[in-house]
Amino acid sequence: MRFTVAIDGPAAAGKGTIGRAVAERFGFAHLDTGLLYRAVGARMLAGERAEDAARDLRPEDLSDPDALRTPEVAQAASKVAVIPEVRAALLDFQRAFAHRVGGAVLDGRDIGTVICPRAEVKLFVTASAEVRAQRRMDEWKAKGLSADYDEVLADVKARDARDADRAAAPMVAADDALVLDTSNLGIDEAVAAAVAAVEAKRPL
Ligand code: CDP
């Protein structure tokens, strides 16, 4: 069985948490596509051309996800993500993952619009910038790291603007996406809404 769940939305909206929960619930594989852009961003910070890094991305570039989940790498990721050649180099891998037998959940910015326009289920997960900044703060606190709320909020807003305004595959809800505003939803409620959307489309 092939079945694709596309989850898009702005920074720190909870796409990953929802994606992982949906994947676990239905036994689907999960890909956080942001990590691909983060890995390219990290190699650019280390001095490489982004286009070359994207064409030559290796599994070991993704072997330490926590090292990629820093504010510096996030900003670098959204800078390399505007380059059409970078996006093109990452396309085939994402599509192949989406079509794997057994079902797949992908989260990112352009999954429902560009990578998998025919995904069975499309969600656009969002929340106010303030709520998202607070969630990112909580994630870092849970890891024992400190962060400044105003800086996190500025980071989230800068990335949102770059992601939404770029010409190549801008972040936008697909016309047929279910928009899930999680500003006032707990994680259990948000996951329940996503699971219900999958249940409604899943072959019996
Ligand atoms: O976890 P968070 O929501 O903060 O970000 P992420 O999903 O790891 O994505 C990091 C950056 O990669 C984003 O700000 C986008 O610029 C870029 N990205 C993209 O352009 N397309 C995707 N499908 C996924 C991420």
GROMACS .gro file of C-alpha atoms and ligand atoms in nm:
model
  229
    1MET     CA    1   0.000   0.000   0.000
    2ARG     CA    2   0.121   0.349  -0.086
    3PHE     CA    3  -0.027   0.631   0.122
    4THR     CA    4   0.127   0.973   0.174
    5VAL     CA    5   0.055   1.221   0.449
    6ALA     CA    6   0.196   1.569   0.373
    7ILE     CA    7   0.239   1.804   0.668
    8ASP     CA    8   0.347   2.161   0.601
    9GLY     CA    9   0.361   2.477   0.808
   10PRO     CA   10   0.582   2.748   0.956
   11ALA     CA   11   0.874   2.707   1.197
   12ALA     CA   12   0.809   2.531   1.527
   13ALA     CA   13   0.438   2.478   1.457
   14GLY     CA   14   0.446   2.118   1.580
   15LYS     CA   15   0.473   1.946   1.241
   16GLY     CA   16   0.738   1.706   1.365
   17THR     CA   17   0.549   1.605   1.679
   18ILE     CA   18   0.229   1.550   1.484
   19GLY     CA   19   0.413   1.373   1.202
   20ARG     CA   20   0.588   1.133   1.437
   21ALA     CA   21   0.264   1.056   1.623
   22VAL     CA   22   0.069   0.991   1.301
   23ALA     CA   23   0.350   0.771   1.165
   24GLU     CA   24   0.360   0.567   1.485
   25ARG     CA   25  -0.018   0.532   1.501
   26PHE     CA   26  -0.046   0.392   1.145
   27GLY     CA   27   0.294   0.224   1.113
   28PHE     CA   28   0.408   0.467   0.841
   29ALA     CA   29   0.767   0.585   0.790
   30HIS     CA   30   0.838   0.948   0.883
   31LEU     CA   31   1.073   1.199   0.717
   32ASP     CA   32   1.148   1.541   0.866
   33THR     CA   33   1.247   1.711   0.540
   34GLY     CA   34   1.370   2.017   0.732
   35LEU     CA   35   1.667   1.807   0.838
   36LEU     CA   36   1.779   1.777   0.474
   37TYR     CA   37   1.788   2.156   0.438
   38ARG     CA   38   1.953   2.188   0.778
   39ALA     CA   39   2.225   1.940   0.673
   40VAL     CA   40   2.291   2.143   0.357
   41GLY     CA   41   2.291   2.463   0.566
   42ALA     CA   42   2.544   2.312   0.807
   43ARG     CA   43   2.777   2.219   0.522
   44MET     CA   44   2.745   2.572   0.381
   45LEU     CA   45   2.843   2.711   0.722
   46ALA     CA   46   3.145   2.480   0.705
   47GLY     CA   47   3.249   2.647   0.380
   48GLU     CA   48   3.095   2.444   0.100
   49ARG     CA   49   2.879   2.567  -0.186
   50ALA     CA   50   2.518   2.486  -0.098
   51GLU     CA   51   2.443   2.342  -0.444
   52ASP     CA   52   2.739   2.101  -0.418
   53ALA     CA   53   2.643   1.993  -0.066
   54ALA     CA   54   2.282   1.926  -0.172
   55ARG     CA   55   2.388   1.715  -0.470
   56ASP     CA   56   2.628   1.517  -0.253
   57LEU     CA   57   2.419   1.478   0.064
   58ARG     CA   58   2.510   1.157   0.252
   59PRO     CA   59   2.335   0.960   0.528
   60GLU     CA   60   2.610   1.058   0.774
   61ASP     CA   61   2.515   1.425   0.724
   62LEU     CA   62   2.190   1.340   0.905
   63SER     CA   63   2.337   1.112   1.171
   64ASP     CA   64   2.332   1.373   1.450
   65PRO     CA   65   1.994   1.554   1.422
   66ASP     CA   66   2.043   1.743   1.750
   67ALA     CA   67   2.356   1.909   1.611
   68LEU     CA   68   2.143   2.034   1.321
   69ARG     CA   69   1.865   2.172   1.541
   70THR     CA   70   2.043   2.494   1.639
   71PRO     CA   71   1.932   2.851   1.558
   72GLU     CA   72   2.242   2.911   1.341
   73VAL     CA   73   2.179   2.602   1.132
   74ALA     CA   74   1.806   2.689   1.107
   75GLN     CA   75   1.888   3.029   0.958
   76ALA     CA   76   2.142   2.874   0.721
   77ALA     CA   77   1.882   2.613   0.619
   78SER     CA   78   1.629   2.877   0.523
   79LYS     CA   79   1.898   3.062   0.323
   80VAL     CA   80   2.000   2.757   0.119
   81ALA     CA   81   1.631   2.666   0.080
   82VAL     CA   82   1.570   2.964  -0.151
   83ILE     CA   83   1.817   2.822  -0.409
   84PRO     CA   84   1.627   2.631  -0.682
   85GLU     CA   85   1.926   2.397  -0.751
   86VAL     CA   86   1.933   2.296  -0.385
   87ARG     CA   87   1.561   2.217  -0.383
   88ALA     CA   88   1.591   2.025  -0.712
   89ALA     CA   89   1.878   1.813  -0.577
   90LEU     CA   90   1.666   1.705  -0.277
   91LEU     CA   91   1.349   1.632  -0.472
   92ASP     CA   92   1.398   1.273  -0.588
   93PHE     CA   93   1.492   1.145  -0.244
   94GLN     CA   94   1.180   1.302  -0.089
   95ARG     CA   95   0.949   1.170  -0.363
   96ALA     CA   96   1.091   0.819  -0.338
   97PHE     CA   97   1.040   0.828   0.038
   98ALA     CA   98   0.680   0.949  -0.007
   99HIS     CA   99   0.597   0.661  -0.242
  100ARG     CA  100   0.747   0.384  -0.035
  101VAL     CA  101   0.532   0.081   0.025
  102GLY     CA  102   0.375   0.083   0.371
  103GLY     CA  103   0.288   0.452   0.388
  104ALA     CA  104   0.486   0.767   0.460
  105VAL     CA  105   0.452   1.093   0.650
  106LEU     CA  106   0.666   1.387   0.537
  107ASP     CA  107   0.680   1.722   0.709
  108GLY     CA  108   0.820   2.041   0.565
  109ARG     CA  109   0.713   2.353   0.375
  110ASP     CA  110   0.630   2.237   0.021
  111ILE     CA  111   0.528   1.873   0.063
  112GLY     CA  112   0.160   1.916  -0.028
  113THR     CA  113   0.230   2.170  -0.302
  114VAL     CA  114   0.548   2.055  -0.482
  115ILE     CA  115   0.687   1.725  -0.351
  116CYS     CA  116   0.359   1.531  -0.324
  117PRO     CA  117   0.076   1.730  -0.485
  118ARG     CA  118  -0.128   1.408  -0.496
  119ALA     CA  119  -0.078   1.311  -0.131
  120GLU     CA  120  -0.384   1.138   0.013
  121VAL     CA  121  -0.382   1.364   0.319
  122LYS     CA  122  -0.251   1.721   0.342
  123LEU     CA  123  -0.228   1.916   0.663
  124PHE     CA  124  -0.106   2.271   0.713
  125VAL     CA  125  -0.015   2.308   1.079
  126THR     CA  126   0.018   2.659   1.209
  127ALA     CA  127   0.003   2.871   1.527
  128SER     CA  128   0.076   3.231   1.619
  129ALA     CA  129   0.444   3.329   1.607
  130GLU     CA  130   0.438   3.394   1.983
  131VAL     CA  131   0.302   3.049   2.064
  132ARG     CA  132   0.556   2.886   1.831
  133ALA     CA  133   0.845   3.078   1.986
  134GLN     CA  134   0.732   2.966   2.331
  135ARG     CA  135   0.716   2.602   2.216
  136ARG     CA  136   1.069   2.623   2.076
  137MET     CA  137   1.185   2.770   2.409
  138ASP     CA  138   1.023   2.478   2.591
  139GLU     CA  139   1.198   2.229   2.361
  140TRP     CA  140   1.534   2.383   2.441
  141LYS     CA  141   1.465   2.395   2.814
  142ALA     CA  142   1.376   2.026   2.801
  143LYS     CA  143   1.722   1.964   2.649
  144GLY     CA  144   1.882   2.167   2.928
  145LEU     CA  145   1.964   2.463   2.701
  146SER     CA  146   1.878   2.824   2.771
  147ALA     CA  147   1.737   3.067   2.516
  148ASP     CA  148   1.615   3.424   2.499
  149TYR     CA  149   1.245   3.452   2.407
  150ASP     CA  150   1.286   3.770   2.200
  151GLU     CA  151   1.568   3.616   1.999
  152VAL     CA  152   1.372   3.297   1.938
  153LEU     CA  153   1.069   3.499   1.827
  154ALA     CA  154   1.282   3.709   1.590
  155ASP     CA  155   1.440   3.391   1.448
  156VAL     CA  156   1.098   3.233   1.387
  157LYS     CA  157   0.963   3.547   1.218
  158ALA     CA  158   1.272   3.592   0.998
  159ARG     CA  159   1.253   3.233   0.877
  160ASP     CA  160   0.877   3.251   0.817
  161ALA     CA  161   0.923   3.561   0.602
  162ARG     CA  162   1.207   3.404   0.400
  163ASP     CA  163   1.016   3.076   0.356
  164ALA     CA  164   0.688   3.241   0.253
  165ASP     CA  165   0.833   3.507   0.024
  166ARG     CA  166   1.077   3.300  -0.182
  167ALA     CA  167   1.006   3.230  -0.548
  168ALA     CA  168   1.100   2.860  -0.539
  169ALA     CA  169   0.840   2.642  -0.364
  170PRO     CA  170   0.724   2.905  -0.113
  171MET     CA  171   0.560   2.795   0.210
  172VAL     CA  172   0.186   2.806   0.147
  173ALA     CA  173  -0.110   2.585   0.236
  174ALA     CA  174  -0.218   2.368  -0.059
  175ASP     CA  175  -0.573   2.446  -0.173
  176ASP     CA  176  -0.686   2.104  -0.056
  177ALA     CA  177  -0.499   2.106   0.279
  178LEU     CA  178  -0.674   2.088   0.613
  179VAL     CA  179  -0.547   2.390   0.808
  180LEU     CA  180  -0.486   2.308   1.173
  181ASP     CA  181  -0.432   2.617   1.388
  182THR     CA  182  -0.278   2.480   1.705
  183SER     CA  183  -0.247   2.815   1.890
  184ASN     CA  184  -0.515   2.699   2.133
  185LEU     CA  185  -0.486   2.323   2.086
  186GLY     CA  186  -0.296   2.088   2.315
  187ILE     CA  187  -0.070   1.832   2.152
  188ASP     CA  188  -0.320   1.549   2.212
  189GLU     CA  189  -0.598   1.744   2.041
  190ALA     CA  190  -0.378   1.837   1.747
  191VAL     CA  191  -0.266   1.475   1.702
  192ALA     CA  192  -0.627   1.356   1.731
  193ALA     CA  193  -0.733   1.596   1.452
  194ALA     CA  194  -0.449   1.474   1.229
  195VAL     CA  195  -0.528   1.107   1.302
  196ALA     CA  196  -0.896   1.170   1.218
  197ALA     CA  197  -0.796   1.325   0.883
  198VAL     CA  198  -0.591   1.014   0.799
  199GLU     CA  199  -0.865   0.774   0.916
  200ALA     CA  200  -1.112   0.947   0.685
  201LYS     CA  201  -0.894   0.880   0.377
  202ARG     CA  202  -0.728   0.551   0.464
  203PRO     CA  203  -0.830   0.243   0.268
  204LEU     CA  204  -0.997  -0.011   0.498
  205CDP     O1  205   1.181   2.262   1.284
  205CDP     P1  206   1.150   2.392   1.218
  205CDP     O2  207   1.004   2.404   1.185
  205CDP     O3  208   1.202   2.509   1.295
  205CDP     O4  209   1.231   2.399   1.081
  205CDP     P2  210   1.264   2.280   0.981
  205CDP     O5  211   1.138   2.211   0.940
  205CDP     O6  212   1.374   2.198   1.034
  205CDP     O7  213   1.317   2.360   0.850
  205CDP     C1  214   1.433   2.441   0.851
  205CDP     C2  215   1.429   2.528   0.726
  205CDP     O8  216   1.442   2.443   0.610
  205CDP     C3  217   1.300   2.605   0.702
  205CDP     O9  218   1.300   2.733   0.765
  205CDP     C4  219   1.292   2.615   0.550
  205CDP    O10  220   1.362   2.726   0.502
  205CDP     C5  221   1.363   2.492   0.502
  205CDP     N1  222   1.272   2.387   0.452
  205CDP     C6  223   1.219   2.400   0.323
  205CDP    O11  224   1.245   2.499   0.256
  205CDP     N2  225   1.141   2.303   0.272
  205CDP     C7  226   1.110   2.194   0.343
  205CDP     N3  227   1.034   2.099   0.289
  205CDP     C8  228   1.159   2.181   0.476
  205CDP     C9  229   1.238   2.279   0.528
   0.00000   0.00000   0.00000
